[in-house]
mmCIF file of C-alpha atoms and ligand atoms in Angstrom:
data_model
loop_
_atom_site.group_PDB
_atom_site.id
_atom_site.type_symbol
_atom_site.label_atom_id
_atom_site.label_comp_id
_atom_site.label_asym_id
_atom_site.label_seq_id
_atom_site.Cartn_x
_atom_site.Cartn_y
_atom_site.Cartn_z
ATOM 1 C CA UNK A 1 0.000 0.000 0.000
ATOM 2 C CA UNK A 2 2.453 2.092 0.827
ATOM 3 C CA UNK A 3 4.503 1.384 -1.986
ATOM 4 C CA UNK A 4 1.289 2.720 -4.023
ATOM 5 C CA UNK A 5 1.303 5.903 -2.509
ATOM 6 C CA UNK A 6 4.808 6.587 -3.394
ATOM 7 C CA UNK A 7 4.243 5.991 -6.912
ATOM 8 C CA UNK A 8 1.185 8.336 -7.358
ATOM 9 C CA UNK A 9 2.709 11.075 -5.271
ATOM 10 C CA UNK A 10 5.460 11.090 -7.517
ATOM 11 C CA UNK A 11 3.717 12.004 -10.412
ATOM 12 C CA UNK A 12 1.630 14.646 -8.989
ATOM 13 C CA UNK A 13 -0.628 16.335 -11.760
ATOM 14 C CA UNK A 14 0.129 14.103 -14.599
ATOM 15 C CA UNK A 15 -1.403 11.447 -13.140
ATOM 16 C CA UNK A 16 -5.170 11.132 -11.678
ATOM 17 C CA UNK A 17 -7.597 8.087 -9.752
ATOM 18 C CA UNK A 18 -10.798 6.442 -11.076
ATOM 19 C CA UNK A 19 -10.865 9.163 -14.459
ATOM 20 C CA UNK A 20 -14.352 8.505 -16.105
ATOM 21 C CA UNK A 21 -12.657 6.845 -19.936
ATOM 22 C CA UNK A 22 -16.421 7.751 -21.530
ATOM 23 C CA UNK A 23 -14.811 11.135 -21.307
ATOM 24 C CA UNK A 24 -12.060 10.101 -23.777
ATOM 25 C CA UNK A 25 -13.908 7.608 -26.414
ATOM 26 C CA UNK A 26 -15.817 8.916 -29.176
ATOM 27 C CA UNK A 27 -18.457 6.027 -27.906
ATOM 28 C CA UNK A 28 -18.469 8.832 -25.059
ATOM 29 C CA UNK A 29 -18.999 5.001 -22.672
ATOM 30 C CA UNK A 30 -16.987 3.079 -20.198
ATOM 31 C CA UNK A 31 -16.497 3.282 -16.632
ATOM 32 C CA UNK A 32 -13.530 4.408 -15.136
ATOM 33 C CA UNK A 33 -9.617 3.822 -15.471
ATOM 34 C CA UNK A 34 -7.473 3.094 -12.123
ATOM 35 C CA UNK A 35 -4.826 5.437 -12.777
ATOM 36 C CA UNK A 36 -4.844 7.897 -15.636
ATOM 37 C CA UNK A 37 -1.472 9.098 -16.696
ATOM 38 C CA UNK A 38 -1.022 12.023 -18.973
ATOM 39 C CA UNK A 39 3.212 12.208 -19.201
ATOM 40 C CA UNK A 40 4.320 15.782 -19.733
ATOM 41 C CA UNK A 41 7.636 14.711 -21.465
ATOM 42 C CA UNK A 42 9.393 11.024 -22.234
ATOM 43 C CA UNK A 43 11.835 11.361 -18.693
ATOM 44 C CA UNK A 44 8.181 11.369 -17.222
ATOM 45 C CA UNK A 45 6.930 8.469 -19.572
ATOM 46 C CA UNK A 46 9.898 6.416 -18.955
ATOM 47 C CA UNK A 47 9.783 6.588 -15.048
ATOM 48 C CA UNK A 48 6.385 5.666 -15.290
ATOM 49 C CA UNK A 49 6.932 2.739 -16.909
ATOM 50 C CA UNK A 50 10.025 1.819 -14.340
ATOM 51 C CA UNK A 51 7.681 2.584 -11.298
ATOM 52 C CA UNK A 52 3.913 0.896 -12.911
ATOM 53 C CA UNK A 53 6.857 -1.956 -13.651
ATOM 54 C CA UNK A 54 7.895 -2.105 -9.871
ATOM 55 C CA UNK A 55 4.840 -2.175 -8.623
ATOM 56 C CA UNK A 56 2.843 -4.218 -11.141
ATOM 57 C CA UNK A 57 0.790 -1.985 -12.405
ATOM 58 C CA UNK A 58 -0.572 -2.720 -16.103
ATOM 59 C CA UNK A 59 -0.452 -0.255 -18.710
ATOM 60 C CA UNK A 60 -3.065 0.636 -21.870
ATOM 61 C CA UNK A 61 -2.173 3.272 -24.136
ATOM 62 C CA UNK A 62 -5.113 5.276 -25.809
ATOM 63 C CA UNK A 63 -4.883 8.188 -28.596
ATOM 64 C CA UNK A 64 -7.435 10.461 -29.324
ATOM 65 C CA UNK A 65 -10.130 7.348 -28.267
ATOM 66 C CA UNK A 66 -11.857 7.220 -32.226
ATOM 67 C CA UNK A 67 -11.302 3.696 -32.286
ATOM 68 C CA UNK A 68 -11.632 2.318 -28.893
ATOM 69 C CA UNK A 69 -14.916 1.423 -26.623
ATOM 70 C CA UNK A 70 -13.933 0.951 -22.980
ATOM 71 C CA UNK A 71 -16.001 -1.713 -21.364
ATOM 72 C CA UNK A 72 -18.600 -0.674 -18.583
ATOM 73 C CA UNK A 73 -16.323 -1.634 -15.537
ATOM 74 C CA UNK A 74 -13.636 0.335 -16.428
ATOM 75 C CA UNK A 75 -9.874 -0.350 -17.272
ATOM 76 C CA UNK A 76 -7.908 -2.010 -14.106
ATOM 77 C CA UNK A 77 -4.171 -0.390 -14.126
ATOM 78 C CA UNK A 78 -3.018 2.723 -16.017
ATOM 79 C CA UNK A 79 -4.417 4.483 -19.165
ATOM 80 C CA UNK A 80 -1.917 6.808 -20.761
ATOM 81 C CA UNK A 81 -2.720 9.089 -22.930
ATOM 82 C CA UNK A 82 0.223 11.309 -24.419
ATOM 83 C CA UNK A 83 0.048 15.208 -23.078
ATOM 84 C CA UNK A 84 -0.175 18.015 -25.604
ATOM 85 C CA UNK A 85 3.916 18.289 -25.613
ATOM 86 C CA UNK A 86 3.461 15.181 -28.244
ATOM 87 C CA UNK A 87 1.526 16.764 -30.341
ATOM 88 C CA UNK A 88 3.572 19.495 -32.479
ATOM 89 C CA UNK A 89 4.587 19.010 -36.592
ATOM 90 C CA UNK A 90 8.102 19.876 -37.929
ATOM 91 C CA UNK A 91 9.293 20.521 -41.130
ATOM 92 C CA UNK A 92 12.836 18.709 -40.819
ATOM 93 C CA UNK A 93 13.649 18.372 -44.400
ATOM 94 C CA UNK A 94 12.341 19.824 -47.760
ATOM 95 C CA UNK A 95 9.907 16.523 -48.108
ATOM 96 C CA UNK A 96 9.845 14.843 -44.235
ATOM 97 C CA UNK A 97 7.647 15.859 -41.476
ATOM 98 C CA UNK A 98 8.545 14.931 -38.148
ATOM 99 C CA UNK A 99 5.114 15.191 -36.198
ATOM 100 C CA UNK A 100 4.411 13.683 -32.835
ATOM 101 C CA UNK A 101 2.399 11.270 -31.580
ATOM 102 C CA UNK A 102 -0.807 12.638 -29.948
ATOM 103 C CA UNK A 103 -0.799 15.225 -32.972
ATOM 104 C CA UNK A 104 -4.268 14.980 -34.578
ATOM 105 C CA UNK A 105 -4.184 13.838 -38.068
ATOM 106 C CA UNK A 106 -5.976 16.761 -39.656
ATOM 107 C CA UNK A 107 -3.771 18.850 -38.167
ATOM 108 C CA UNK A 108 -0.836 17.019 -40.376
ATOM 109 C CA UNK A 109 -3.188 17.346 -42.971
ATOM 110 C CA UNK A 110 -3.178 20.703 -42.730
ATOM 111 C CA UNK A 111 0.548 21.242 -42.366
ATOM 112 C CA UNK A 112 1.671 19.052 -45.182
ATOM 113 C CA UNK A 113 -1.044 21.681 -47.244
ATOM 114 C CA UNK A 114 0.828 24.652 -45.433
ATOM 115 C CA UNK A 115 4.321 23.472 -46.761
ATOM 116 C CA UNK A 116 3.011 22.370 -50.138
ATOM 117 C CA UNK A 117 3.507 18.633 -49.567
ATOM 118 C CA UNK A 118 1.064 16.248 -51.141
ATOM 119 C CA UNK A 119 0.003 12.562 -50.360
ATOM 120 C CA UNK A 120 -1.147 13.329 -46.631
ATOM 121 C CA UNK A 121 -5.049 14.763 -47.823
ATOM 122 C CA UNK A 122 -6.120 11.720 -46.496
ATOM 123 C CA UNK A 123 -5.160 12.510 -42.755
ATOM 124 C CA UNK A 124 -8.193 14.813 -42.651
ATOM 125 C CA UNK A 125 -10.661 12.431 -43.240
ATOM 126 C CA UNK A 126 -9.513 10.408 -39.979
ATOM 127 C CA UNK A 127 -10.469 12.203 -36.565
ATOM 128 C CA UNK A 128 -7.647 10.303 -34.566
ATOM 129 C CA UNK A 129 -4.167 11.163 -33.541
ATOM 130 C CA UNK A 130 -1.077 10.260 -35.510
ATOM 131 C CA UNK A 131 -0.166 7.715 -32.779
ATOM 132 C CA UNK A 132 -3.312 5.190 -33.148
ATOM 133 C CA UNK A 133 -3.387 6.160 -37.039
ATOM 134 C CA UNK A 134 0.446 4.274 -37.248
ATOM 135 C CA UNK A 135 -1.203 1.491 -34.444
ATOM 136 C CA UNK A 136 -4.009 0.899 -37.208
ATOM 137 C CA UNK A 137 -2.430 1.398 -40.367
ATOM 138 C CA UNK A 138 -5.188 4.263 -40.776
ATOM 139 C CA UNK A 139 -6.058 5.210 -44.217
ATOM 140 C CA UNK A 140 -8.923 5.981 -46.480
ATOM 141 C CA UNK A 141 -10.050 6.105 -50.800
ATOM 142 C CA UNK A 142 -6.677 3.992 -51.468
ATOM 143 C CA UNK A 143 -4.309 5.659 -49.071
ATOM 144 C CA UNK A 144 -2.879 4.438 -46.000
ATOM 145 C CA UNK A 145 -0.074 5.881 -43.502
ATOM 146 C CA UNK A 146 2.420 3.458 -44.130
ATOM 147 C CA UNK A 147 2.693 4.722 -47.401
ATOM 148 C CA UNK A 148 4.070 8.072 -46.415
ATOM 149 C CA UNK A 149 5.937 6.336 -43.129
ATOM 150 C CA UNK A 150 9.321 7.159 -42.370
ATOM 151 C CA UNK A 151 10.133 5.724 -39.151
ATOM 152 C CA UNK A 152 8.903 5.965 -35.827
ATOM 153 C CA UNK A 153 10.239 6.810 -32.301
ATOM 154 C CA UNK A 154 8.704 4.676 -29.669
ATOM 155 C CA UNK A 155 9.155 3.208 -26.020
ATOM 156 C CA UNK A 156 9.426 -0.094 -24.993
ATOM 157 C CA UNK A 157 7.149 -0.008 -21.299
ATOM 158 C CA UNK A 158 9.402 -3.236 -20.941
ATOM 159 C CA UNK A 159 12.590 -2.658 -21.152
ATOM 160 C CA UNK A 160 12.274 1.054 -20.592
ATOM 161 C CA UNK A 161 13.878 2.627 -23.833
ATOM 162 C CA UNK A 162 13.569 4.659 -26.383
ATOM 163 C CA UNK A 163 13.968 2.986 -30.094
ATOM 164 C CA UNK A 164 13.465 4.300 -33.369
ATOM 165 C CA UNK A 165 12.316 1.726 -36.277
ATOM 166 C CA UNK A 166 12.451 2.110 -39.239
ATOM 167 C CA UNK A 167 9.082 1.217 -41.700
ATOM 168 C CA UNK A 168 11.214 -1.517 -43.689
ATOM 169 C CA UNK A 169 11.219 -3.153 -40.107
ATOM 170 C CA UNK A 170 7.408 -3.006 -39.929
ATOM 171 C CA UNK A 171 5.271 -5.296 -41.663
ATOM 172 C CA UNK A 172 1.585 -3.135 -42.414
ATOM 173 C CA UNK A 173 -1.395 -4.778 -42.841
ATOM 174 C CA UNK A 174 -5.108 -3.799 -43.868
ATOM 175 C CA UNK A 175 -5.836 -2.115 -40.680
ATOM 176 C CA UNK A 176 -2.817 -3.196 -37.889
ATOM 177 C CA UNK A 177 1.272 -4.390 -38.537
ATOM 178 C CA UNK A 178 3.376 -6.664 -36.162
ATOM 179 C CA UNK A 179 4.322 -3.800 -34.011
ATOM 180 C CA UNK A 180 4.405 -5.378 -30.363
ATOM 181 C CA UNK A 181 1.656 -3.965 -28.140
ATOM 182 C CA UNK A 182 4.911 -2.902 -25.544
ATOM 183 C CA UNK A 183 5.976 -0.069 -27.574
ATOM 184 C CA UNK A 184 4.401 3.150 -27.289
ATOM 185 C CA UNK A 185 4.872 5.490 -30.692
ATOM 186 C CA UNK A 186 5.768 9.288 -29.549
ATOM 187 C CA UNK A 187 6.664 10.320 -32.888
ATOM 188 C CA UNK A 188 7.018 9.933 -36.481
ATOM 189 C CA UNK A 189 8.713 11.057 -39.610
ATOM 190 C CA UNK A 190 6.450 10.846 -42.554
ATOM 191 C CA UNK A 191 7.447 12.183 -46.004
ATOM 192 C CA UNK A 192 5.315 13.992 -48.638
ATOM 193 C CA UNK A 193 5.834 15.162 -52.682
ATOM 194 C CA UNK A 194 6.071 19.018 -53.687
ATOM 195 C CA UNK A 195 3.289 20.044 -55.067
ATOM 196 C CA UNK A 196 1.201 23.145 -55.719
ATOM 197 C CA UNK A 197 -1.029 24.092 -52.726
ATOM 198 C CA UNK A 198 -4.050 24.850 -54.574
ATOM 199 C CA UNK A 199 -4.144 21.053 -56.446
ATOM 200 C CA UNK A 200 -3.412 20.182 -52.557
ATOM 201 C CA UNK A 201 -6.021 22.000 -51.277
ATOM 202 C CA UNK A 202 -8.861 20.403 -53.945
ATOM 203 C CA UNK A 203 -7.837 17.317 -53.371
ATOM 204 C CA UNK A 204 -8.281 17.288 -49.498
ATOM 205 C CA UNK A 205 -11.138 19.270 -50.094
ATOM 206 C CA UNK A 206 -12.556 16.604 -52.354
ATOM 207 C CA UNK A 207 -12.269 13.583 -50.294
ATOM 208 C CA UNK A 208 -13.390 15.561 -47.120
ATOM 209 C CA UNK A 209 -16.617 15.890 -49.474
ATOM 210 C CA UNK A 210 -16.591 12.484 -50.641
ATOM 211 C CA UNK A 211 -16.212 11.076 -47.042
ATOM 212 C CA UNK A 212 -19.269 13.754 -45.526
ATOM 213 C CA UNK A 213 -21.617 11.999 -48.660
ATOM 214 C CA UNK A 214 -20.740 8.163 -47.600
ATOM 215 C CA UNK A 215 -20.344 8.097 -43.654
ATOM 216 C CA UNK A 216 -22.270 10.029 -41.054
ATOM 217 C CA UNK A 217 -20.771 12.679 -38.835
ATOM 218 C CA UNK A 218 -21.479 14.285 -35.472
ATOM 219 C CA UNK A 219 -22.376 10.964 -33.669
ATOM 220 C CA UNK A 220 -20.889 9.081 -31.015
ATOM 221 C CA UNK A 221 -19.648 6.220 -32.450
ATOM 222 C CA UNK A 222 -15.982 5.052 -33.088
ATOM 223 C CA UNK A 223 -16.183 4.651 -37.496
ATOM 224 C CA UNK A 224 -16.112 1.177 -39.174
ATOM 225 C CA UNK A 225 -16.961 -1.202 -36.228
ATOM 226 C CA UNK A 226 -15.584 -4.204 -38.500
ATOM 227 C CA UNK A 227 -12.881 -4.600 -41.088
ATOM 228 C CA UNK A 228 -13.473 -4.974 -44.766
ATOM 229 C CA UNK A 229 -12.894 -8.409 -46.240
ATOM 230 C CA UNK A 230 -11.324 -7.113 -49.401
ATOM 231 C CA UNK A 231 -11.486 -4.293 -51.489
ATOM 232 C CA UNK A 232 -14.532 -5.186 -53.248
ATOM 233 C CA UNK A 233 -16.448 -7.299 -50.031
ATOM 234 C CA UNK A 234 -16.986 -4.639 -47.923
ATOM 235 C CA UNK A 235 -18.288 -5.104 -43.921
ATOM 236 C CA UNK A 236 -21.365 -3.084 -44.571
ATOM 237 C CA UNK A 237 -22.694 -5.591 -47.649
ATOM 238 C CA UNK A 238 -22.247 -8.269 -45.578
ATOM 239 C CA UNK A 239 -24.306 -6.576 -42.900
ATOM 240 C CA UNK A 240 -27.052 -5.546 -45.459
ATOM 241 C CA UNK A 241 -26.825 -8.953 -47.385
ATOM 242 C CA UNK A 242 -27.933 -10.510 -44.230
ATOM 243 C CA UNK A 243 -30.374 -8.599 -42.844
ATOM 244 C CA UNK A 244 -29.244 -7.065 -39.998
ATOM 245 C CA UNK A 245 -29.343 -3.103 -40.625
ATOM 246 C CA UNK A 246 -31.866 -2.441 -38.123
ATOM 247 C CA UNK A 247 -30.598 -4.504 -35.215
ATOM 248 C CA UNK A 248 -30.230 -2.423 -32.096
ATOM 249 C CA UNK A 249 -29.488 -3.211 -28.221
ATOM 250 C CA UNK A 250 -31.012 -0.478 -26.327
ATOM 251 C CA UNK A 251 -30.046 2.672 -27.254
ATOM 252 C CA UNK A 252 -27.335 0.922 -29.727
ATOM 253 C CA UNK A 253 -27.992 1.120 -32.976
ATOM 254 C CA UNK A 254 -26.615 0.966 -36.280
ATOM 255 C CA UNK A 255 -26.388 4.081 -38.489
ATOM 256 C CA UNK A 256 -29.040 4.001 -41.364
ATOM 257 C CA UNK A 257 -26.178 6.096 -44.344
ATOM 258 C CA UNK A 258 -23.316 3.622 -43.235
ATOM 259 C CA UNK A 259 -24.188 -0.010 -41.105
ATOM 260 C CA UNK A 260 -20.676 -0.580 -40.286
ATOM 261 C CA UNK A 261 -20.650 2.279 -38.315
ATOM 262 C CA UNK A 262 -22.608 1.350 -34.497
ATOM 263 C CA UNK A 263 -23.887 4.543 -32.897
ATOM 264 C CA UNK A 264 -24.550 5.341 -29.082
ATOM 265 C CA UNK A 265 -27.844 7.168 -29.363
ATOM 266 C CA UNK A 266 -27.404 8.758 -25.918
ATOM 267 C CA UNK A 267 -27.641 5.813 -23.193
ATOM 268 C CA UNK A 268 -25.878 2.958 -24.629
ATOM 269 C CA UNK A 269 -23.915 1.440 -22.067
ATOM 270 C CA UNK A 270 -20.976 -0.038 -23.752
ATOM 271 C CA UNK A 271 -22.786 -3.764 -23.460
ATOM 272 C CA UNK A 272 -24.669 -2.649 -25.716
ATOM 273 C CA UNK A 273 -22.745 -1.816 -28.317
ATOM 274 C CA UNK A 274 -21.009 -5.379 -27.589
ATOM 275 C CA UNK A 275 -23.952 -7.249 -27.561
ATOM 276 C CA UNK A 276 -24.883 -5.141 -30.748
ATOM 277 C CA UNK A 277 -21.449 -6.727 -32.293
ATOM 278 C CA UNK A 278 -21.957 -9.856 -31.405
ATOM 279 C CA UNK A 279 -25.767 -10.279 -32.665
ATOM 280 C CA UNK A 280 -24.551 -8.866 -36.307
ATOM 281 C CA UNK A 281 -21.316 -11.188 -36.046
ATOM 282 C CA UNK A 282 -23.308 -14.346 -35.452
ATOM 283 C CA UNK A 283 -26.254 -12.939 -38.104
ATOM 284 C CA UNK A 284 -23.617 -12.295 -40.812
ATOM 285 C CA UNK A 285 -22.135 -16.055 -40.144
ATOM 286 C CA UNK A 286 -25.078 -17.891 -40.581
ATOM 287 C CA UNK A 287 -26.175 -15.976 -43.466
ATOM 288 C CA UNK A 288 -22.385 -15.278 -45.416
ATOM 289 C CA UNK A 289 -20.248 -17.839 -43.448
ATOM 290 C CA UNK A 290 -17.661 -14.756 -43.259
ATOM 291 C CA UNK A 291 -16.708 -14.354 -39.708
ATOM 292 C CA UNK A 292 -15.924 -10.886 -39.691
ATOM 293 C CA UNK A 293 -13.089 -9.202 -37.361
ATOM 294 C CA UNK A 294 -13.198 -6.324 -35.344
ATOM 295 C CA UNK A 295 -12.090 -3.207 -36.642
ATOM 296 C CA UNK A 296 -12.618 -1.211 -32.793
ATOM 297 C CA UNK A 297 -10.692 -1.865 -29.921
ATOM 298 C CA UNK A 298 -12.272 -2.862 -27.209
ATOM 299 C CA UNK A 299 -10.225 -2.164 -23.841
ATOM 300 C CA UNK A 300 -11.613 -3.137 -20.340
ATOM 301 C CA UNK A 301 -13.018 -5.539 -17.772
HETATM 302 C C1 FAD B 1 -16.372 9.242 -37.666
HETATM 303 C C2 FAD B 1 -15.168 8.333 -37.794
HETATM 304 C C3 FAD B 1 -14.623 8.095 -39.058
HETATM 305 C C4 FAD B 1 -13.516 7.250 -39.195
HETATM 306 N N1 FAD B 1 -12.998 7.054 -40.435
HETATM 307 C C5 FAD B 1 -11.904 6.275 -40.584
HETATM 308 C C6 FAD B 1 -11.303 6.069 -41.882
HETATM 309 O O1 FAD B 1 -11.741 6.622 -42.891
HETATM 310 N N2 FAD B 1 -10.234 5.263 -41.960
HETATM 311 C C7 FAD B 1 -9.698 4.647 -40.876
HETATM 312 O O2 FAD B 1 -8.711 3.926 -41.020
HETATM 313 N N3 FAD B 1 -10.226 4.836 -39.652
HETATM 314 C C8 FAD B 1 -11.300 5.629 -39.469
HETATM 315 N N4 FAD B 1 -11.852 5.802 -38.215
HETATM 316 C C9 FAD B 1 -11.269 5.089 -37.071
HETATM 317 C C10 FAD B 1 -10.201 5.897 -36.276
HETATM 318 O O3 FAD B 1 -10.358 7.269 -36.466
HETATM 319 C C11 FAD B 1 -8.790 5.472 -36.665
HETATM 320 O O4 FAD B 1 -8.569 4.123 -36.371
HETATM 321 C C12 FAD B 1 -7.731 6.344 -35.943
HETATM 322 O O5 FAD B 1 -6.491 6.261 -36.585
HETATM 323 C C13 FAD B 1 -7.571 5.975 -34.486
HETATM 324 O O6 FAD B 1 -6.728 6.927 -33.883
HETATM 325 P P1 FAD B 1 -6.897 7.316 -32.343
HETATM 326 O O7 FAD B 1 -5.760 8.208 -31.983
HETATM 327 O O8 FAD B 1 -8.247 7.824 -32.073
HETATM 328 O O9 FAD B 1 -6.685 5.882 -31.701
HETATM 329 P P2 FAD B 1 -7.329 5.195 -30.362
HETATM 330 O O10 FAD B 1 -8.732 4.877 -30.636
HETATM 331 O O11 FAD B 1 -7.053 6.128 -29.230
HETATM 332 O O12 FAD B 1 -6.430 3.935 -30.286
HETATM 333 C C14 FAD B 1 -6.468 2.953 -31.302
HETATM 334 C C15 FAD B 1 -5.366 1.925 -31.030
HETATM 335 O O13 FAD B 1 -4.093 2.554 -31.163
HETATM 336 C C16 FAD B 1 -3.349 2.420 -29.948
HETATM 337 N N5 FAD B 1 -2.580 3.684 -29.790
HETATM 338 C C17 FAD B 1 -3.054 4.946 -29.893
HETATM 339 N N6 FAD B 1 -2.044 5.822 -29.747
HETATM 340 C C18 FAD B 1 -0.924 5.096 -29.541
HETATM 341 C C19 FAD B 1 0.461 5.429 -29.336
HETATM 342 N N7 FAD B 1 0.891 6.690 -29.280
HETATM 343 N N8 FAD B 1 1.345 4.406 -29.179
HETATM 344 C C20 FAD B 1 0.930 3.110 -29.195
HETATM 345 N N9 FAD B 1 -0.355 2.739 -29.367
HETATM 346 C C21 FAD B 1 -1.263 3.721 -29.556
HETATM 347 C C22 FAD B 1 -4.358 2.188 -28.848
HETATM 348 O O14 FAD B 1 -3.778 1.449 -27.790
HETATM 349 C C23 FAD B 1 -5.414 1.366 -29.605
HETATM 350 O O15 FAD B 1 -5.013 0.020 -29.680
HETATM 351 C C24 FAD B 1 -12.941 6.640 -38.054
HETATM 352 C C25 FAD B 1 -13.492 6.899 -36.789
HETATM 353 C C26 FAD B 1 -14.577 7.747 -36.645
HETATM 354 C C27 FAD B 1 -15.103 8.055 -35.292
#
């Protein structure tokens, strides 16, 4: 016990008890986390990890929360979410951006458009932070971020030290890579193409467009609940092929312009919105025989 009292004293403001996570999902559910630690710098990340290490204290990391649902009783151990000293954008060479972590990815977006660099439009069509964009191999109309990945700087919450790896030494998937769920990513180099910023400008503006005409917006929900099967088997014609566009679970329900994407309507708890996922899951099985995989994370007891 006492042992526990040393380590939150010594992180004094960055880290909190019992933080309500519905706070920091776009689900806006899930009870609370233990400890909530928000690191002002890496020395304060990396004795963190030493201390929650010494005293066995398990560690999630979370970005800007548009792709995670925490369960209803809360996440046992630490959530960390990366302060706002991870989130700035550099332009370190004529083509490379060095942007950290927690830095939202319209916010790239917008800087790669600022220094006339093309192939990063896609960023603002994806409301998370650069962080969970390189965790989920992000992308959108073709483009993904590990096409424009450089390398990133991470953390290893095991061993306690700071690496940087290179994206030859990653292997990207649709939607994830083999990067092990120890390392934390606090920044990234990611490289653009000169171009003019007006043909920048129409094309973000153009697949901002295209994206407002296909998916809905201003809802709590966390995007495509499950991933696509291929290019041209998509989750959501599975879900309409079988039936199962108007299945809801309290106030869970499935959006009517995009039924991959699962909506809290106001008070879903997040069982809900499981028990939502499971009852399309099963549904699309019997009907498809595709067992589709989860796109969310789902973090929690
Ligand atoms: C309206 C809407 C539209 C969306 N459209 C798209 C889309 O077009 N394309 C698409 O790919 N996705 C889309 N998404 C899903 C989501 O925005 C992306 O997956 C996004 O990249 C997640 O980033 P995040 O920072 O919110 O991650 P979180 O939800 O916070 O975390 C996701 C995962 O990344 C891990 N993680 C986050 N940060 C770090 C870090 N610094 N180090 C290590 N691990 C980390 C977390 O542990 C978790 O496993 C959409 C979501 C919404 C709500």
């Amino acid at each position: 016990m006492s042992n526990l009292i040393d380590f939150t004293s010594k992180f004094g403001e960055s880290l909190s008890k019992k933080v309500k996570l519905s706070n920091y999902s776009w689900f806006n559910l899930g009870g609370d986390a233990e400890f909530f630690f928000k690191p002002r710098d890496k020395t304060e990340l990396l004795e963190f990890f030493k201390e929650a290490k010494k005293n066995d204290i398990k560690t999630t990391f979370l970005g800007a929360g548009s792709n995670t649902l925490f369960r209803d009783n809360g996440v046992k151990g630490a959530v960390i979410k990366l302060s706002k000293n991870f989130s700035f954008t550099r332009l370190i060479e004529k083509d490379i951006i060095e942007v950290g972590a927690a830095t939202l990815d319209r916010k790239v977006a917008e800087f790669a458009k600022e220094n006339n660099l093309t192939n990063l439009e896609f960023l603002s069509c994806i409301p998370g932070s650069i962080g969970g964009a390189i965790i989920m191999n992000s992308g959108c109309y073709d483009y993904d971020i590990s096409q424009i990945l450089i390398s990133i700087r991470v953390i290893d919450k095991k061993k306690c030290e700071e690496i940087e790896i290179k994206k030859e030494d990653i292997k990207f998937v649709y939607r994830g890579n083999n990067l092990s769920e120890d390392l934390i990513i606090i920044s990234a180099k990611l490289k653009g193409s000169s171009d003019k910023k007006e043909k920048i400008e129409k094309k973000q503006n153009d697949l901002v467009h295209k994206k407002k005409l296909s998916q809905p917006s201003q809802i709590k929900t966390c995007g495509s609940t499950f991933k696509n099967i291929s290019k041209e088997k998509k989750a959501w014609m599975l879900i309409k092929e079988s039936g199962c566009e108007n299945y809801e679970e309290g106030d869970a329900v499935i959006s009517k312009k995009h039924c991959n994407f699962f909506i809290n309507k106001g008070k879903a708890k997040s069982s809900d919105i499981e028990n939502l996922i499971q009852k399309v899951k099963r549904k699309v099985y019997e009907k498809t025989k595709v067992n589709l995989e989860l796109e969310i994370k789902i973090l929690g007891e």
